[in-house]
CSV table of C-alpha atoms in Angstrom, one decimal:
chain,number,residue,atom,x,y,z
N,1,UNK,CA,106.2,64.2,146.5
N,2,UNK,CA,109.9,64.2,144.9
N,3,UNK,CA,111.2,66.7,142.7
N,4,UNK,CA,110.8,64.2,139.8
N,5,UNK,CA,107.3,64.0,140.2
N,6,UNK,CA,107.0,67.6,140.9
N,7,UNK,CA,108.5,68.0,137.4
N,8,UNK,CA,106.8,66.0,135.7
N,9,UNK,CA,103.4,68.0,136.8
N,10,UNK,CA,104.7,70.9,136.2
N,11,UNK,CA,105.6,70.2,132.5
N,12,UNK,CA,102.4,68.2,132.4
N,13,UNK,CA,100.4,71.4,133.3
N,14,UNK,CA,102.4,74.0,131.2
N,15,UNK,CA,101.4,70.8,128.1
N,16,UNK,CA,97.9,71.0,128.8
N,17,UNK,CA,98.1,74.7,129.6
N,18,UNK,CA,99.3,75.3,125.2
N,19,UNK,CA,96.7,72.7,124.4
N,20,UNK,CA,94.1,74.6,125.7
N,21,UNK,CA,95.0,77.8,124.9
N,22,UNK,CA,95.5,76.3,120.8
N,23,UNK,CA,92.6,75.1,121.2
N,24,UNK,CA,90.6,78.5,122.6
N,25,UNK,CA,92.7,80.6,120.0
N,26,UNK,CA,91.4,78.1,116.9
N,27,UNK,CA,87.8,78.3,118.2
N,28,UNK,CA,88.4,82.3,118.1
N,29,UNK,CA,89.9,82.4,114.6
N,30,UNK,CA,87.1,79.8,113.0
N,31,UNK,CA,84.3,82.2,114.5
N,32,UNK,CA,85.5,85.3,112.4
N,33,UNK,CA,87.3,83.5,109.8
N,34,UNK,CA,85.3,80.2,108.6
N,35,UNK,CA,81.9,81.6,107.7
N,36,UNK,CA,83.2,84.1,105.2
N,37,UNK,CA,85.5,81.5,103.8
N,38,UNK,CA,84.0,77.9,104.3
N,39,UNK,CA,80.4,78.4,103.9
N,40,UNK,CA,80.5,80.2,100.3
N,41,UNK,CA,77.4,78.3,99.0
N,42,UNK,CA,75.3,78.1,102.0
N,43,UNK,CA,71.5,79.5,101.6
N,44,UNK,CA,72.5,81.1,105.4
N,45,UNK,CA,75.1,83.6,103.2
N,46,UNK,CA,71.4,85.0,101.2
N,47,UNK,CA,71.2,87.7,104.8
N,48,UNK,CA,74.8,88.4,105.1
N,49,UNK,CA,74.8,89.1,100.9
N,50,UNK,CA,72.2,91.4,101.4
N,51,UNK,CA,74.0,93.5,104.4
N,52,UNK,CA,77.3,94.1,101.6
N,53,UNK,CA,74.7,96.4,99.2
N,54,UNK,CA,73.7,99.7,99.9
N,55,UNK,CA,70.7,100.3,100.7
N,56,UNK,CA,68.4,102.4,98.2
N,57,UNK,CA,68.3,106.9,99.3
N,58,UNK,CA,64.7,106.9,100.4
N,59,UNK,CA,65.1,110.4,99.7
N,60,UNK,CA,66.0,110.2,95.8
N,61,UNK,CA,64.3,112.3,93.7
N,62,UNK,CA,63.3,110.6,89.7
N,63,UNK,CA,63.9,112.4,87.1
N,64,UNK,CA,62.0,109.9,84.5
N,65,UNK,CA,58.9,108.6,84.3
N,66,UNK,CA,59.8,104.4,83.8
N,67,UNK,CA,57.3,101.8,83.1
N,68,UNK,CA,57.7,98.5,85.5
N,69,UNK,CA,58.5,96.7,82.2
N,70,UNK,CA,61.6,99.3,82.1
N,71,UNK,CA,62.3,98.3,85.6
N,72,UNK,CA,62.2,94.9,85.9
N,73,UNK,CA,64.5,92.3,84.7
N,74,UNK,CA,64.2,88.8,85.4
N,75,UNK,CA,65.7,86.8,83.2
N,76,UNK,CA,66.0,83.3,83.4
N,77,UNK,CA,69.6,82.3,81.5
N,78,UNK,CA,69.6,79.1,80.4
N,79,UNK,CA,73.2,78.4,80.3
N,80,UNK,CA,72.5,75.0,78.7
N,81,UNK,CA,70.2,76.5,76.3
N,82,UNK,CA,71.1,78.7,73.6
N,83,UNK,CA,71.3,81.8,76.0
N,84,UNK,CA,74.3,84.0,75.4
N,85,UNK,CA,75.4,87.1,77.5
N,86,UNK,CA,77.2,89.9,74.8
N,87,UNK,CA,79.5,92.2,76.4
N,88,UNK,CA,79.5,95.7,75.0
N,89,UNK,CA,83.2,97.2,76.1
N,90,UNK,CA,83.0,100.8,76.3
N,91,UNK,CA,86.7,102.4,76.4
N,92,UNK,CA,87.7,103.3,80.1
N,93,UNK,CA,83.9,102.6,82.0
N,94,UNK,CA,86.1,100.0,84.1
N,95,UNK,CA,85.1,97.6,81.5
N,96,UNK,CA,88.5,95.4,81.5
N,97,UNK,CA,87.6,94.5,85.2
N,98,UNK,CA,84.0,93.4,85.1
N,99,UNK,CA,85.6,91.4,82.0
N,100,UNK,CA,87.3,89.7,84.1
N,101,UNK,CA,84.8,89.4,87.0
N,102,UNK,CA,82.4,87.7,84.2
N,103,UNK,CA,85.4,85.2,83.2
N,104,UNK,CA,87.0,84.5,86.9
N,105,UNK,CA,84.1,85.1,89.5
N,106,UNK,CA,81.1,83.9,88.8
N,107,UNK,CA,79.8,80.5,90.5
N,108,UNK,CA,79.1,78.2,87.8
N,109,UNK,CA,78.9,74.4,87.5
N,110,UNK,CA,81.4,74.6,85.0
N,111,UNK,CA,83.6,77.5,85.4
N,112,UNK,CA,85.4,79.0,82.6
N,113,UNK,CA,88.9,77.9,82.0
N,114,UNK,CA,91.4,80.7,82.8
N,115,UNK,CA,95.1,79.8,81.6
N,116,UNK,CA,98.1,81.5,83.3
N,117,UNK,CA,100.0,83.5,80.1
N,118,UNK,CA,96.5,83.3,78.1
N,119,UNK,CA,94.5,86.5,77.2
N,120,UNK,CA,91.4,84.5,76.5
N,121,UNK,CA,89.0,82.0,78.8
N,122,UNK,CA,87.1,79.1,77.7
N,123,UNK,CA,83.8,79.6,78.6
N,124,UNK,CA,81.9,76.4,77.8
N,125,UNK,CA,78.6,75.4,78.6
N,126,UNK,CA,78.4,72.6,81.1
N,127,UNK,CA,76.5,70.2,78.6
N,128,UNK,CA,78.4,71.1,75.9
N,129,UNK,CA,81.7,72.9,74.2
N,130,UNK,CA,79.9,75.8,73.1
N,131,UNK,CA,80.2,79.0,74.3
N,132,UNK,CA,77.5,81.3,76.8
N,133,UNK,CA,79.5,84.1,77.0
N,134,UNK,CA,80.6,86.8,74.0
N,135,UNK,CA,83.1,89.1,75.6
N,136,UNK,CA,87.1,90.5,75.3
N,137,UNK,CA,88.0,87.5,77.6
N,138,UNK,CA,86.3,84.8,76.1
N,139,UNK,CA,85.7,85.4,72.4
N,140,UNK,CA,88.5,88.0,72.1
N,141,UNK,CA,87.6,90.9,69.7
N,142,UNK,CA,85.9,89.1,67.2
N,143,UNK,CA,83.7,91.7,66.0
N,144,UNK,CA,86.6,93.9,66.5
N,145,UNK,CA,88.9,95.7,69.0
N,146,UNK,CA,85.8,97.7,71.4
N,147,UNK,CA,83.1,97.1,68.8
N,148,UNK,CA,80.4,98.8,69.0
N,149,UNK,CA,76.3,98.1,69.5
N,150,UNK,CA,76.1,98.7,65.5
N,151,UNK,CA,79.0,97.0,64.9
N,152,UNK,CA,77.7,93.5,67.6
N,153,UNK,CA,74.8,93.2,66.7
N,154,UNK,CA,75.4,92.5,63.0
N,155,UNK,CA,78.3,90.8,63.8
N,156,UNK,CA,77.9,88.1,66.9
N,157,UNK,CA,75.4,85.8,65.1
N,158,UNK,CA,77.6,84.6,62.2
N,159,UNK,CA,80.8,84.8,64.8
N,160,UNK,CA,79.1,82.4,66.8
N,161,UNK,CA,77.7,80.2,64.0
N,162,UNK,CA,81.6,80.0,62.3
N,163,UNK,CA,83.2,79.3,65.8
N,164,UNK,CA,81.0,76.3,66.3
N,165,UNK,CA,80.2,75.3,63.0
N,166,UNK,CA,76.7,75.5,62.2
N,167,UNK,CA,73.8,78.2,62.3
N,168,UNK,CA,71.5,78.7,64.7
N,169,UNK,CA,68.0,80.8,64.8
N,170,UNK,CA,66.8,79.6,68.3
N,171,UNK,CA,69.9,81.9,70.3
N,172,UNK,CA,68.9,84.7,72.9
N,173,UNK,CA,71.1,87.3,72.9
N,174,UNK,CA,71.3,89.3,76.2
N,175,UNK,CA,73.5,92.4,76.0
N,176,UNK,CA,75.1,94.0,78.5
N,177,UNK,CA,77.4,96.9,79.2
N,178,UNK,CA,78.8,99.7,81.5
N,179,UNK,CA,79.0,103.4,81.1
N,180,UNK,CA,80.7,106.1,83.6
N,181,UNK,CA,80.7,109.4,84.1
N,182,UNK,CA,81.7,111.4,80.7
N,183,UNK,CA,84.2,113.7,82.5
N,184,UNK,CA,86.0,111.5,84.3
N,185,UNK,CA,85.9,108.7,81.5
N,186,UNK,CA,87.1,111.2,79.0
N,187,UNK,CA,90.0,112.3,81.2
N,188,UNK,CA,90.8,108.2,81.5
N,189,UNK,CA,90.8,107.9,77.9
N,190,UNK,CA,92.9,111.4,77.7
N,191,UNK,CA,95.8,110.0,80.0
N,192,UNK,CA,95.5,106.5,77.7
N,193,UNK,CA,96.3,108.1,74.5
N,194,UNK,CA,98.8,110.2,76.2
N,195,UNK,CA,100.7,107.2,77.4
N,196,UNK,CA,100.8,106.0,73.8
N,197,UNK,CA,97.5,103.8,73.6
N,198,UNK,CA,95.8,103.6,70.0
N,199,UNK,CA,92.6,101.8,69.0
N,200,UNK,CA,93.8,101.9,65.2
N,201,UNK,CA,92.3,98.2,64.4
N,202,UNK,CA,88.9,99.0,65.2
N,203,UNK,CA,86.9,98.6,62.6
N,204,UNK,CA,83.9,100.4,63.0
N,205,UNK,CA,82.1,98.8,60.4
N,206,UNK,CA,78.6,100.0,59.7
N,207,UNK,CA,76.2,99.1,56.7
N,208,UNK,CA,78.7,96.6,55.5
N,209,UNK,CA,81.6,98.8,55.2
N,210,UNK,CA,84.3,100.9,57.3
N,211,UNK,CA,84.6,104.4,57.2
N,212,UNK,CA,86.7,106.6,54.5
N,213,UNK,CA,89.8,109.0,56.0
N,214,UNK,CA,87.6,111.4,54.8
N,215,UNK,CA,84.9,110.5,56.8
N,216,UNK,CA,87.2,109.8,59.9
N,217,UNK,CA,90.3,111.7,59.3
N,218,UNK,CA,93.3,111.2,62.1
N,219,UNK,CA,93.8,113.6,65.4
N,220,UNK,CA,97.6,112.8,65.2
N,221,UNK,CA,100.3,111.6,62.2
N,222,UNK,CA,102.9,108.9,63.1
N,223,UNK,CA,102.4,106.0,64.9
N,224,UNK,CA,100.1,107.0,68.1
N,225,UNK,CA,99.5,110.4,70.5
N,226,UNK,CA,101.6,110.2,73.2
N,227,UNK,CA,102.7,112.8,75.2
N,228,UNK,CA,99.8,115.1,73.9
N,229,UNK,CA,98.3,117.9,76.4
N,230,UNK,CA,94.7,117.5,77.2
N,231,UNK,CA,94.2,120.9,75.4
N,232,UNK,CA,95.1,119.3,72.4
N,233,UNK,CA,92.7,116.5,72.8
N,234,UNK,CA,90.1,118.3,73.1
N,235,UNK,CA,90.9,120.6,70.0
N,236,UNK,CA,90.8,117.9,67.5
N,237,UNK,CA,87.2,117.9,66.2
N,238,UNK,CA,87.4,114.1,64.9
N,239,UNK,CA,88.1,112.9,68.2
N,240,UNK,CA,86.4,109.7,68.8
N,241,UNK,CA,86.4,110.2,72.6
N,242,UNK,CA,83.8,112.9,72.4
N,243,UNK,CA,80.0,111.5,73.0
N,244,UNK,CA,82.0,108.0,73.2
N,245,UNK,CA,79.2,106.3,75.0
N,246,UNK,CA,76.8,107.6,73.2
N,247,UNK,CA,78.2,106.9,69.8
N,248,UNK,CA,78.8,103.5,71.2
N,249,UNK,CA,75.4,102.6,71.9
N,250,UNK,CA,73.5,104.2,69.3
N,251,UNK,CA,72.7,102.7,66.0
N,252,UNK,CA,74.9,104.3,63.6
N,253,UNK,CA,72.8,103.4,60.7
N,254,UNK,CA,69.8,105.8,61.3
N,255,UNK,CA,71.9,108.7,60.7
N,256,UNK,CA,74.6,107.5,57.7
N,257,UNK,CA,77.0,106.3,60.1
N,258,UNK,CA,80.4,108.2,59.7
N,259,UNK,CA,79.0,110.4,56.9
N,260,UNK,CA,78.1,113.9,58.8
N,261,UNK,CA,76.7,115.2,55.3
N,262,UNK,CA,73.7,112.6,55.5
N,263,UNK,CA,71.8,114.5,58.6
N,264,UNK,CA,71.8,117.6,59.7
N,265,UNK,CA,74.0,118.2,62.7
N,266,UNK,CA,71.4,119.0,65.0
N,267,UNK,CA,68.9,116.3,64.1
N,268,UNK,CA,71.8,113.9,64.1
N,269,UNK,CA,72.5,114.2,67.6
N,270,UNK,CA,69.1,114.0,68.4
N,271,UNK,CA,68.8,110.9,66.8
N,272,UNK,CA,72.0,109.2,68.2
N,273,UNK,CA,70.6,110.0,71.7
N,274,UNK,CA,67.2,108.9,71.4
N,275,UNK,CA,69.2,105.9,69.8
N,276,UNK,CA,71.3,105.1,72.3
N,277,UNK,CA,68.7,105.6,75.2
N,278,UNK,CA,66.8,103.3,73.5
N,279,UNK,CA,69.1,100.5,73.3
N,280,UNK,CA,70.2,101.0,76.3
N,281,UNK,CA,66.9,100.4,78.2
N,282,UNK,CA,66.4,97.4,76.1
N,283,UNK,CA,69.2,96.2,77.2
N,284,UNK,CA,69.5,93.6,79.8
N,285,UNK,CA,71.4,95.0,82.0
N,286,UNK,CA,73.7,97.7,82.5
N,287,UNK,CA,76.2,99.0,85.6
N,288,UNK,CA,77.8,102.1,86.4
N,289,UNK,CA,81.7,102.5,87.2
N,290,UNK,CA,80.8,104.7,89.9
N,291,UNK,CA,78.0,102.3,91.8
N,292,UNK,CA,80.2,98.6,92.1
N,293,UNK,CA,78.1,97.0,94.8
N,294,UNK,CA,74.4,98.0,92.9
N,295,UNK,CA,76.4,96.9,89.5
N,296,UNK,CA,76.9,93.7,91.3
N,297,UNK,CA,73.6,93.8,92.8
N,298,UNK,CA,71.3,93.8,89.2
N,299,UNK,CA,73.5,91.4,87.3
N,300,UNK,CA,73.0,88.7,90.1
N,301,UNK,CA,69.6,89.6,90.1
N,302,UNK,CA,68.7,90.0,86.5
N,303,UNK,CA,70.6,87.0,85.4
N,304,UNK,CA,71.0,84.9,88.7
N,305,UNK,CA,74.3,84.1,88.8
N,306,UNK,CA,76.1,84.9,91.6
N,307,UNK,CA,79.4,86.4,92.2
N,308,UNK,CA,82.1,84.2,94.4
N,309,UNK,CA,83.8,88.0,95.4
N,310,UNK,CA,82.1,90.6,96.3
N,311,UNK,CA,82.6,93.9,93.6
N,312,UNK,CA,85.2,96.3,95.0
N,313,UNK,CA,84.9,100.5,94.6
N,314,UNK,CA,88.2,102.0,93.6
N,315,UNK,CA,88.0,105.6,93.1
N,316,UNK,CA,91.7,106.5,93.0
N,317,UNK,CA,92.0,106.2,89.1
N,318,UNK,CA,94.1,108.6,86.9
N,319,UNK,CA,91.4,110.7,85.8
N,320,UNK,CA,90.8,111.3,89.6
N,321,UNK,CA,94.3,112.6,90.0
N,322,UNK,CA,93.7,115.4,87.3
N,323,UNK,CA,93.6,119.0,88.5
N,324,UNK,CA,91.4,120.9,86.4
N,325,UNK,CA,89.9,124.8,86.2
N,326,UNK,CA,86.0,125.0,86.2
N,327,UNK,CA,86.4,126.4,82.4
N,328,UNK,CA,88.1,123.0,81.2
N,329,UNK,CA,86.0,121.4,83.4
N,330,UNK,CA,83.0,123.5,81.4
N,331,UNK,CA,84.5,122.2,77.8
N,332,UNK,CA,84.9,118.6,78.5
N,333,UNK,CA,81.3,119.1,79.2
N,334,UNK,CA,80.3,120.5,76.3
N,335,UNK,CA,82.9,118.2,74.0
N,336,UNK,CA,80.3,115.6,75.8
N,337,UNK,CA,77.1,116.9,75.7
N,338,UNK,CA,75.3,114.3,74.8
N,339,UNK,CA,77.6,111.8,77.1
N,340,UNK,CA,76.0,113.8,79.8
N,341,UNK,CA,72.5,113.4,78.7
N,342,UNK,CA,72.6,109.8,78.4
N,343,UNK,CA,74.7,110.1,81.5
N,344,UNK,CA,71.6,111.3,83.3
N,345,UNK,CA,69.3,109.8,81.7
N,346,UNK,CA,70.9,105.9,82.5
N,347,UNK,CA,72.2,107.1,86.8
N,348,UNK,CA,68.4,107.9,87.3
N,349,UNK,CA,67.0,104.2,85.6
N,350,UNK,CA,70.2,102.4,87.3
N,351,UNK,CA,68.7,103.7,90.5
N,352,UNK,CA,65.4,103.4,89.8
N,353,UNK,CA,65.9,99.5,89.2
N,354,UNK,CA,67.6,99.9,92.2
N,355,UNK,CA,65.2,100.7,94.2
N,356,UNK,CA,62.7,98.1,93.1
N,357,UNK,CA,64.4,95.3,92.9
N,358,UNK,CA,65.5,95.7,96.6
N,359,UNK,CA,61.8,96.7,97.6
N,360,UNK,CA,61.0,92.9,96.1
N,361,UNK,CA,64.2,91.4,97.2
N,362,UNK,CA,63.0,93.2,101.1
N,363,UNK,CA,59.2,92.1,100.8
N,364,UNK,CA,60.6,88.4,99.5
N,365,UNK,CA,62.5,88.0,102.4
N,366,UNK,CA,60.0,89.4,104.9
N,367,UNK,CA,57.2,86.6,103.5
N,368,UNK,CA,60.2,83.7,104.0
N,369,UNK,CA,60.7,84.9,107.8
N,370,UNK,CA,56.9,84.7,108.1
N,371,UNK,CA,56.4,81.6,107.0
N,372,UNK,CA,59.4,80.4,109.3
N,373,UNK,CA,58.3,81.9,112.0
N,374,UNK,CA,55.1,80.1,111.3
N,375,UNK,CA,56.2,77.1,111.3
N,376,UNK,CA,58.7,77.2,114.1
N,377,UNK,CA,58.4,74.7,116.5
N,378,UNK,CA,60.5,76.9,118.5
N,379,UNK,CA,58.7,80.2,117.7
N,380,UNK,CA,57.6,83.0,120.9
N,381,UNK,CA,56.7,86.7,120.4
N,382,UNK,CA,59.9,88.7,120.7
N,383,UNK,CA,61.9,85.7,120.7
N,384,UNK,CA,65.6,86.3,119.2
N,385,UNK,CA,68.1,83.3,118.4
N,386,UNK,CA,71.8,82.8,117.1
N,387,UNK,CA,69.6,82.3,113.4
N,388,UNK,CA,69.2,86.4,113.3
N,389,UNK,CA,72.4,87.1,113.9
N,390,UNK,CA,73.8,89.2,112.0
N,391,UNK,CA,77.1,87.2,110.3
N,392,UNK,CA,80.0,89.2,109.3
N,393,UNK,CA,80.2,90.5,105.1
N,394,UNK,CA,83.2,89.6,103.2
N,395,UNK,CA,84.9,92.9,103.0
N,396,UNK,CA,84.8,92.1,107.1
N,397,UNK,CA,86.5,89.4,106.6
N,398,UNK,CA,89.3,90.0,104.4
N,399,UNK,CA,90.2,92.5,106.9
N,400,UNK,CA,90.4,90.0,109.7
N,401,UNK,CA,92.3,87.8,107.4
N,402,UNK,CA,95.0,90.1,106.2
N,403,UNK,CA,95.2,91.3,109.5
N,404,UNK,CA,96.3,87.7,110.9
């Protein structure tokens, strides 16, 4: 053999040698990359969604006694009915983000419309140009800026009957919210008004009017609150921030909304708690800041809709970077007692729901892999199979993929 032929080996070798290897490398990179990215709608994904929500404490303790009706929700949203989701936007519950997960992530056959340099999406139905969705990014503040269950529930019906021109009896109205812990959602709002944040155009109407100064004088004069200390947000007595949540979801009309001479202090707050528990388990469905992934979890299971991204926990937020004494910790407390109360009172249902709706998700899935085993043509005792395998979640593999 010449040296020209020897050469041309050689470089034939090293050609086939990079072909190969390309080829072994792609094969690598498609097995942990493609099935979290290619095969987002496949029924094979149902196993691998499960494995990405934790699973319920068998050792929780309930505090409340909750009827299965209390439990269960299963709602069937006809999205080209005259179904419509209503978005009650607590301040600082991490509302602005499951806004936008509502708006931007959810697998629809006609997803909203999301403009670059546009603070609202057009959420149409896929039928028709009407809307399914009554929310900040949608609708915008339409009732008002963070209105209220009082202030919605009056309000959304004739909204919706001006925006698309006529008036209609036959809508559902599911409602929906988020609530977080009172201290650290109070010390969120705190560092918000301190950076200069109002909410001066809400409204807070209530039995067809908005309050007097007198009956919701100012915590500040001038323009906003910035730069006050957190000791003199909690001094001011008209604070809107204390028992947010609770005020939030109660009905305001039962005790003569803003006017503390109608009720007795004592009974009042009685009343708004009872009042806001009440909606609240009427609601549809409701998530906690603090439990993303079980959040995530009910709403695709209440309303069946599923998320395209899975919900993400972020627990380094300003109010988790406040250093506080027991004894301020004690008076934020007791500035939200009733916060707390409802607080309680909503963790323990949240998990309770939890818990059953994975016990029927588990014994759901345990009757489908009986019936497949069944009918196997390939089935034996014991018998395991690239079909079990376990395929790797999403966080799993946005890690591999920021990693290459």
């Amino acid at each position: 053999m010449n040296d020209t032929e020897r050469n041309m080996v050689e470089r034939t070798s090293k050609f086939l040698l990079i072909v190969v290897g390309s080829v072994f490398f792609m094969l690598i990179l498609y097995q942990y990359v493609a099935p979290g990215v290619i095969n987002f709608g496949s029924p094979q994904r149902y196993e691998e969604d499960m494995t990405i929500f934790p699973t319920p404490d068998p050792h929780y303790v309930k505090k409340y006694y909750f009827p299965i009706k209390d439990l269960e929700r299963n709602i069937d949203f006809e999205i080209k009915g005259e179904d419509v989701i209503v978005f009650l936007h607590i301040q600082k519950t991490g509302g602005t983000t499951f806004g936008r997960h509502l708006v931007q992530n959810v697998r629809l056959e006609l997803p909203c419309d999301c403009r670059p340099g546009q603070k609202k999406c057009t959420c149409y139905r896929p039928n028709r140009k009407e809307t399914w969705l009554f929310s900040r990014f949608s609708t915008g503040w339409s009732c008002g800026l963070h209105a209220d269950w009082t202030e919605l529930t009056n309000c959304v019906p004739g909204v919706l009957n001006k925006k698309e021109s006529k008036s209609k009896k036959t809508r559902k109205f599911y409602y929906i919210t988020l609530l977080r812990d009172p201290v650290s959602r109070y010390l969120s709002e705190w560092r918000h008004v301190q950076r200069g944040a109002t909410w001066k155009t809400s409204l807070h109407m209530c039995d067809g009017r908005t309050p007097t100064p007198e009956e919701l004088p100012p915590c500040y004069e001038g323009s906003d609150w910035s730069g006050c200390t957190l000791q003199q947000f909690m001094d001011c007595p008209y604070n809107l921030a204390n028992n947010r949540q609770v005020r939030m979801l109660a009905d305001l009309s039962l005790v003569g909304c803003y006017n503390l001479s109608t009720v007795p202090e004592k009974r009042r707050s009685q009343l708004l708690l009872e009042s806001a528990k009440k909606n609240l388990r009427d609601m549809a469905f409701f998530g906690l800041t603090e439990f993303q992934r079980k959040t995530q979890y009910l709403f695709e299971r209440t309303f069946h809709l599923k998320f395209i991204r899975p919900f993400m926990q972020y627990n380094s937020t300003r109010a988790a970077g406040v250093d506080l004494d027991n004894n301020t910790i004690q008076r934020i407390e007791e500035l939200n007692d009733l916060d707390m109360k409802l607080y309680d009172y909503a963790k323990d249902l949240f998990q309770q729901r939890y818990q059953y709706k994975h016990m029927l998700d588990r014994r759901e899935q345990r009757l489908l892999r009986g019936q497949a085993s069944f009918h196997s043509p390939f089935r034996e005792d014991g018998a395991g199979g690239e079909g079990t395998a376990r395929l790797p979640t999403e966080d799993y593999m946005n890690h591999i993929i920021n990693g290459w």
